[in-house]
mmCIF file with all atom_site columns, C-alpha atoms in Angstrom:
data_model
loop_
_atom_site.group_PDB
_atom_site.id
_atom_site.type_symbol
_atom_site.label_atom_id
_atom_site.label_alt_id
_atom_site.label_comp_id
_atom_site.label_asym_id
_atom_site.label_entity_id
_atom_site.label_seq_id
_atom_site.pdbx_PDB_ins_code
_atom_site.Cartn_x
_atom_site.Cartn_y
_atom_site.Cartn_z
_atom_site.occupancy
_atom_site.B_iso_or_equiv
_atom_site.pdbx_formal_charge
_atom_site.auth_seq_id
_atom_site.auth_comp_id
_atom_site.auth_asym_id
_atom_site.auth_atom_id
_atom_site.pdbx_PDB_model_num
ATOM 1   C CA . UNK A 1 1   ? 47.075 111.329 112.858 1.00 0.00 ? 9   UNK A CA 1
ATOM 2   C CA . UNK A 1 2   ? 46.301 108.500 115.504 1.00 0.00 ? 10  UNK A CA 1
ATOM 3   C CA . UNK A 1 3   ? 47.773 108.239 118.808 1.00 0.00 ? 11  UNK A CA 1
ATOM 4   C CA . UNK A 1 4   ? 50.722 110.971 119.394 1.00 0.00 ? 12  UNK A CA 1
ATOM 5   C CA . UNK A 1 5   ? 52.472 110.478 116.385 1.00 0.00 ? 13  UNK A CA 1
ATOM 6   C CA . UNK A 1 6   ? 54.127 113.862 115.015 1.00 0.00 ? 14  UNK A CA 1
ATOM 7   C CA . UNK A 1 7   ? 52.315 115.579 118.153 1.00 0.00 ? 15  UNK A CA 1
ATOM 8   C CA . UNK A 1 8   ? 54.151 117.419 121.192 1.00 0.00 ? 16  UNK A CA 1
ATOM 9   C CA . UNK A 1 9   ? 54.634 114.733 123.701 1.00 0.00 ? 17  UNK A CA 1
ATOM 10  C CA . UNK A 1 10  ? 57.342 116.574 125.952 1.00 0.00 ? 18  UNK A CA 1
ATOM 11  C CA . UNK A 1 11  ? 59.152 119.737 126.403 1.00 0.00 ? 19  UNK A CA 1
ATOM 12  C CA . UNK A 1 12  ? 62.269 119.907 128.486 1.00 0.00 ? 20  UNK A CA 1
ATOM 13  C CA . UNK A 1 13  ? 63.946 123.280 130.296 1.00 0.00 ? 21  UNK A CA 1
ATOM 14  C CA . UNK A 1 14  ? 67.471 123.259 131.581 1.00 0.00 ? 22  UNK A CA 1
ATOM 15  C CA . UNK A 1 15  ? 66.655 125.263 134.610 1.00 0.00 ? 23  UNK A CA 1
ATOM 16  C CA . UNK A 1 16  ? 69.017 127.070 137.442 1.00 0.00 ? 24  UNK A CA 1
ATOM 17  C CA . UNK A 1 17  ? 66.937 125.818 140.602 1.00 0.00 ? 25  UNK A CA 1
ATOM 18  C CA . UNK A 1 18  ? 64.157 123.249 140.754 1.00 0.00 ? 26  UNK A CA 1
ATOM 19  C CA . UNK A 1 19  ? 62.450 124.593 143.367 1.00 0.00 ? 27  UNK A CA 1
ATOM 20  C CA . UNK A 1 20  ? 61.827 128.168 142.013 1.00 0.00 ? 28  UNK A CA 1
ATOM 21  C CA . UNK A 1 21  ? 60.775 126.565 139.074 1.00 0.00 ? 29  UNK A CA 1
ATOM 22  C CA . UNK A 1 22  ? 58.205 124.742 140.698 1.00 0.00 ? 30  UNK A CA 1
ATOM 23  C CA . UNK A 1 23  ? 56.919 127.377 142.252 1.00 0.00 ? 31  UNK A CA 1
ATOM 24  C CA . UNK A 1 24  ? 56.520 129.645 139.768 1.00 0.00 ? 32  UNK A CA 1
ATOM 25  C CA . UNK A 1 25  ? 54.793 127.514 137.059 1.00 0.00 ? 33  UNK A CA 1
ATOM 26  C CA . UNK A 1 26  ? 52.705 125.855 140.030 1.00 0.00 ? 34  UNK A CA 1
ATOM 27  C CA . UNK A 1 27  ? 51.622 129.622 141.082 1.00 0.00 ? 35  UNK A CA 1
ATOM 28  C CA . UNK A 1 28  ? 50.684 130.744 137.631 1.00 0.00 ? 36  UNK A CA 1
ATOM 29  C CA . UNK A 1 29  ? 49.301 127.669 136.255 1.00 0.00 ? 37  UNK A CA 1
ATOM 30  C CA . UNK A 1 30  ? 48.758 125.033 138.252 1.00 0.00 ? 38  UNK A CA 1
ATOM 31  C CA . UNK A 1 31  ? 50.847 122.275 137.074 1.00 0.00 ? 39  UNK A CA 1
ATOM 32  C CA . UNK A 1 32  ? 52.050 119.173 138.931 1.00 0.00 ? 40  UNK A CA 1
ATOM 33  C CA . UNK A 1 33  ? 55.166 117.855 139.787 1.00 0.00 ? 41  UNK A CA 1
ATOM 34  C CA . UNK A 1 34  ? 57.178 114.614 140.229 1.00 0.00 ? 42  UNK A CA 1
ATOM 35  C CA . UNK A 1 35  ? 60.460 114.737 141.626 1.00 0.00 ? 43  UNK A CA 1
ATOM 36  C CA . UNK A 1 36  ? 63.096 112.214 140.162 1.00 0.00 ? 44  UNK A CA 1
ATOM 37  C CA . UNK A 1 37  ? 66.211 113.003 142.432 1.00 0.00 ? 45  UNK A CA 1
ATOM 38  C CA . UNK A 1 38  ? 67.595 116.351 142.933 1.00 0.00 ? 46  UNK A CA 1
ATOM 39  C CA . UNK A 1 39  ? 68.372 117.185 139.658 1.00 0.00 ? 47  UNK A CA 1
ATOM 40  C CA . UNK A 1 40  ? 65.197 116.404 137.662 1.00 0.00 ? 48  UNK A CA 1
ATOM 41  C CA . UNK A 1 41  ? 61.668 116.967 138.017 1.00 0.00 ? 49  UNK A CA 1
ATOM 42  C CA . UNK A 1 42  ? 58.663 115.929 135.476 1.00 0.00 ? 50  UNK A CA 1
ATOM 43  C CA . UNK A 1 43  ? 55.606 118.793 135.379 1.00 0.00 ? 51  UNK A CA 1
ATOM 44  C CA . UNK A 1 44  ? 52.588 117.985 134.217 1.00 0.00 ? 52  UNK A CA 1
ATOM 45  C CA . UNK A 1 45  ? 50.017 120.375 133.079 1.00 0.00 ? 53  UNK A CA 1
ATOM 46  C CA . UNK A 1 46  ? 46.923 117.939 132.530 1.00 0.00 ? 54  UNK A CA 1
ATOM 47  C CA . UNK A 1 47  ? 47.615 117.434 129.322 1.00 0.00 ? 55  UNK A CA 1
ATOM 48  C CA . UNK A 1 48  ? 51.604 117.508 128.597 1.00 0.00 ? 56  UNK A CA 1
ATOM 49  C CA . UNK A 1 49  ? 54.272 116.954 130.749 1.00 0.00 ? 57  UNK A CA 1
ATOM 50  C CA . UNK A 1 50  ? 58.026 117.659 130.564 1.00 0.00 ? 58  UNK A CA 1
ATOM 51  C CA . UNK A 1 51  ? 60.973 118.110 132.731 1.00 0.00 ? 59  UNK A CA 1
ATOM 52  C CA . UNK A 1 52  ? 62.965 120.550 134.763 1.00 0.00 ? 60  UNK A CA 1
ATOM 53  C CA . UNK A 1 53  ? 66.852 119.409 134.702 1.00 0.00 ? 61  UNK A CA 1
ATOM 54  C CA . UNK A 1 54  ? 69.724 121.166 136.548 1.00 0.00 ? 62  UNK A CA 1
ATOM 55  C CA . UNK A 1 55  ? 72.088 118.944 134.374 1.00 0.00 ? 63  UNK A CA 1
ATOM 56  C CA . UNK A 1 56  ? 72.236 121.429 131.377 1.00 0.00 ? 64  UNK A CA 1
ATOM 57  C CA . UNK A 1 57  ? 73.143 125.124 130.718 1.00 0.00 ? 65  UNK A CA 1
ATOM 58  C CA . UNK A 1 58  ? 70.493 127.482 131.555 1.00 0.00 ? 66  UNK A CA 1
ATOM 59  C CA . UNK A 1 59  ? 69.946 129.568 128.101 1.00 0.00 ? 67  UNK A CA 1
ATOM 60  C CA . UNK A 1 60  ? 66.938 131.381 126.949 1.00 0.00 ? 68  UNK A CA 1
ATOM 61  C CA . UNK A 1 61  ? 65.790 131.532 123.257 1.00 0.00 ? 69  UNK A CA 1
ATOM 62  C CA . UNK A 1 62  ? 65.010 127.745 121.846 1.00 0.00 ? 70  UNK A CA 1
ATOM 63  C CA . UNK A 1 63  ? 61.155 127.156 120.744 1.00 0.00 ? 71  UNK A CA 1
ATOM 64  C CA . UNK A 1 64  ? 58.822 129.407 121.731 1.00 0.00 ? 72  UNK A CA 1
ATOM 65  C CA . UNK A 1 65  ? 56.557 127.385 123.997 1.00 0.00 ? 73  UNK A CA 1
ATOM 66  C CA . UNK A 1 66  ? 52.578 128.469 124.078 1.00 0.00 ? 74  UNK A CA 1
ATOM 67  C CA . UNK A 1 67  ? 50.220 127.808 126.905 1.00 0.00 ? 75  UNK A CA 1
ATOM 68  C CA . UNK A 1 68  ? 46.531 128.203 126.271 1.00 0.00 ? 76  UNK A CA 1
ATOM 69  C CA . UNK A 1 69  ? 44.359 130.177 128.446 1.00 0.00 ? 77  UNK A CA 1
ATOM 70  C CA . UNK A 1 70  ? 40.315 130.642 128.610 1.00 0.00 ? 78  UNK A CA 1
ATOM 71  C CA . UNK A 1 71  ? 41.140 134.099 130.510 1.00 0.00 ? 79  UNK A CA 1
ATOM 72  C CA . UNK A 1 72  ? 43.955 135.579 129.251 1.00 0.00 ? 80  UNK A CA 1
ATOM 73  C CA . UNK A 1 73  ? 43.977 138.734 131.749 1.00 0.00 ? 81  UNK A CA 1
ATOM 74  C CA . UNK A 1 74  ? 43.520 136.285 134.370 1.00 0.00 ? 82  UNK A CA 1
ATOM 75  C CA . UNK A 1 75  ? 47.286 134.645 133.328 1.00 0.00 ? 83  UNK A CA 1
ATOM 76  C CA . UNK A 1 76  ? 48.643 137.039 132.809 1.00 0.00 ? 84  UNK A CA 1
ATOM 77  C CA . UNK A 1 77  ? 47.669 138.239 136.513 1.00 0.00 ? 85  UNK A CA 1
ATOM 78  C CA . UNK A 1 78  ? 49.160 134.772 137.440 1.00 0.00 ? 86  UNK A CA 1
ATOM 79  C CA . UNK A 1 79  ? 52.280 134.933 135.477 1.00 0.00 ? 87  UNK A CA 1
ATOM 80  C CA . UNK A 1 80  ? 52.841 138.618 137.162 1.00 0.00 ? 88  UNK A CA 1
ATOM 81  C CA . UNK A 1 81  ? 52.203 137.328 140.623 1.00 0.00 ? 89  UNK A CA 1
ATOM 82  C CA . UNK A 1 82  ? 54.114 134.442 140.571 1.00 0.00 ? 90  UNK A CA 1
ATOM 83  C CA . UNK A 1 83  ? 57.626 136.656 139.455 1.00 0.00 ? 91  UNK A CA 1
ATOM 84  C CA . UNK A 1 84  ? 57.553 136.495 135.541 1.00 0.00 ? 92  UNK A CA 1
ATOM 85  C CA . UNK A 1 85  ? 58.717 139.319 133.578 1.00 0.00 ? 93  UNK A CA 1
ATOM 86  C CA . UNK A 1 86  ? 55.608 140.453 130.564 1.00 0.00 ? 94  UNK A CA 1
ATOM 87  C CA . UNK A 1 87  ? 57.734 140.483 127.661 1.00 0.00 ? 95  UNK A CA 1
ATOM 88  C CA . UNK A 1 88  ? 54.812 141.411 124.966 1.00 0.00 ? 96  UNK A CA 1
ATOM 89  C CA . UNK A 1 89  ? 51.503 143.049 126.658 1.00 0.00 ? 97  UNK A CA 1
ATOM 90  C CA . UNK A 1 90  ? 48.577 141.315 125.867 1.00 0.00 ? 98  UNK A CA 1
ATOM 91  C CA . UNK A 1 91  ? 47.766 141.725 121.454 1.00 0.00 ? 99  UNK A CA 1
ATOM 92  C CA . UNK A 1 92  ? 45.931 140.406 118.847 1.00 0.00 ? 100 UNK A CA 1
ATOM 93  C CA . UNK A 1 93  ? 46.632 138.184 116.536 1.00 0.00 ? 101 UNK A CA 1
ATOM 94  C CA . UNK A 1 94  ? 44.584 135.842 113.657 1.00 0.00 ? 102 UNK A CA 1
ATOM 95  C CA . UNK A 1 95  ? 42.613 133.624 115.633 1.00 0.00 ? 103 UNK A CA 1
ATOM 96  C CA . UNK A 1 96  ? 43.167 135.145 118.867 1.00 0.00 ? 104 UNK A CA 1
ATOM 97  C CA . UNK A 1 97  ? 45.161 136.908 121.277 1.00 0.00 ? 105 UNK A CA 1
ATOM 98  C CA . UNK A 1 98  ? 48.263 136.435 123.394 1.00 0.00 ? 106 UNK A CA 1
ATOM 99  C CA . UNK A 1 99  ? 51.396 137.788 125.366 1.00 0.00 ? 107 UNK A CA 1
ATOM 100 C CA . UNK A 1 100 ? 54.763 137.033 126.155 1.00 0.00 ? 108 UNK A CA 1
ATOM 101 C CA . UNK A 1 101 ? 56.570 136.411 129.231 1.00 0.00 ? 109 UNK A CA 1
ATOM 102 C CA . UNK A 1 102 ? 60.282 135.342 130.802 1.00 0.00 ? 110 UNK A CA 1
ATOM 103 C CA . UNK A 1 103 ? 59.802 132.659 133.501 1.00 0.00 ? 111 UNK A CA 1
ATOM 104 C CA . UNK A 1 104 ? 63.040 133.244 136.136 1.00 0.00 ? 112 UNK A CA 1
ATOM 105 C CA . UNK A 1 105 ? 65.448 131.503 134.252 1.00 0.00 ? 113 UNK A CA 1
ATOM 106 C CA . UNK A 1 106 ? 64.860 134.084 131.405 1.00 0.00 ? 114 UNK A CA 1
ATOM 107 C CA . UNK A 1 107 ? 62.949 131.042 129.023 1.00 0.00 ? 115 UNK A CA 1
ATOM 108 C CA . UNK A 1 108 ? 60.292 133.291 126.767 1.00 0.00 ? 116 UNK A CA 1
ATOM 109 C CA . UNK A 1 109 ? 56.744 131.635 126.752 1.00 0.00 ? 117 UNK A CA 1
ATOM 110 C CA . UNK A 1 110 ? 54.101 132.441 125.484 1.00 0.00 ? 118 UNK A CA 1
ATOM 111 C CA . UNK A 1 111 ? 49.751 132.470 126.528 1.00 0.00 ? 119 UNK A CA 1
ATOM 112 C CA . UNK A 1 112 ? 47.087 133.128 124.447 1.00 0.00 ? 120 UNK A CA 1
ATOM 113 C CA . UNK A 1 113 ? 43.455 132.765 124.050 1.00 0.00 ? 121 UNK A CA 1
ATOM 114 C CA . UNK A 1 114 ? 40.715 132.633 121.145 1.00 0.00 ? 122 UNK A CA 1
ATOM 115 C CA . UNK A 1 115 ? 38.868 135.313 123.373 1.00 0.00 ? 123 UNK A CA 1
#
């Protein structure tokens, strides 16, 4: 494949308040944010970026959205602190490990690690 074609370019979360949003994935991961008005707001990880919008229905399920981490116990540390909800303590898997957590709209996402 060249360029972005058939690769994740943005993911998009129907979310009940902007600002908590914000804070949480800022607090457990870092990401940036743009703010386009008072009902959307672009994040950008460093690699992907995707929106926060107030103008759907908050609803959990949808794809299951995986972060990568070079210290998992560290994230998960993160996602704790910042007010997620560990879903799946931290197991292995083929090629890895991971765990699974509900950001405070109730959205299940997922880290993991090769490590």
């Amino acid at each position: 494949m060249i360029g972005n074609d058939r690769r994740i370019d943005y993911i998009e979360f129907n979310v009940a308040d902007i600002a908590a949003s914000k804070a949480f994935y800022g607090s457990a991961f870092g990401w940036t944010f743009t703010d386009y008005g008072p009902e959307y707001c672009e994040f950008a990880d460093g690699r992907l970026t995707g929106g926060f919008t107030t103008l759907g229905s908050v609803r959990s399920g949808g794809p299951l959205v995986i972060i990568y981490a070079d210290d998992l116990e560290g994230a998960l540390a993160r996602v704790e602190g910042a007010g997620g909800k560990i879903l799946k303590p931290i197991f292995p898997f083929p090629g890895g490990r991971r765990f699974h957590f509900a950001d405070p709209d109730g959205y299940e996402l997922a880290v993991w690690s090769k490590q």
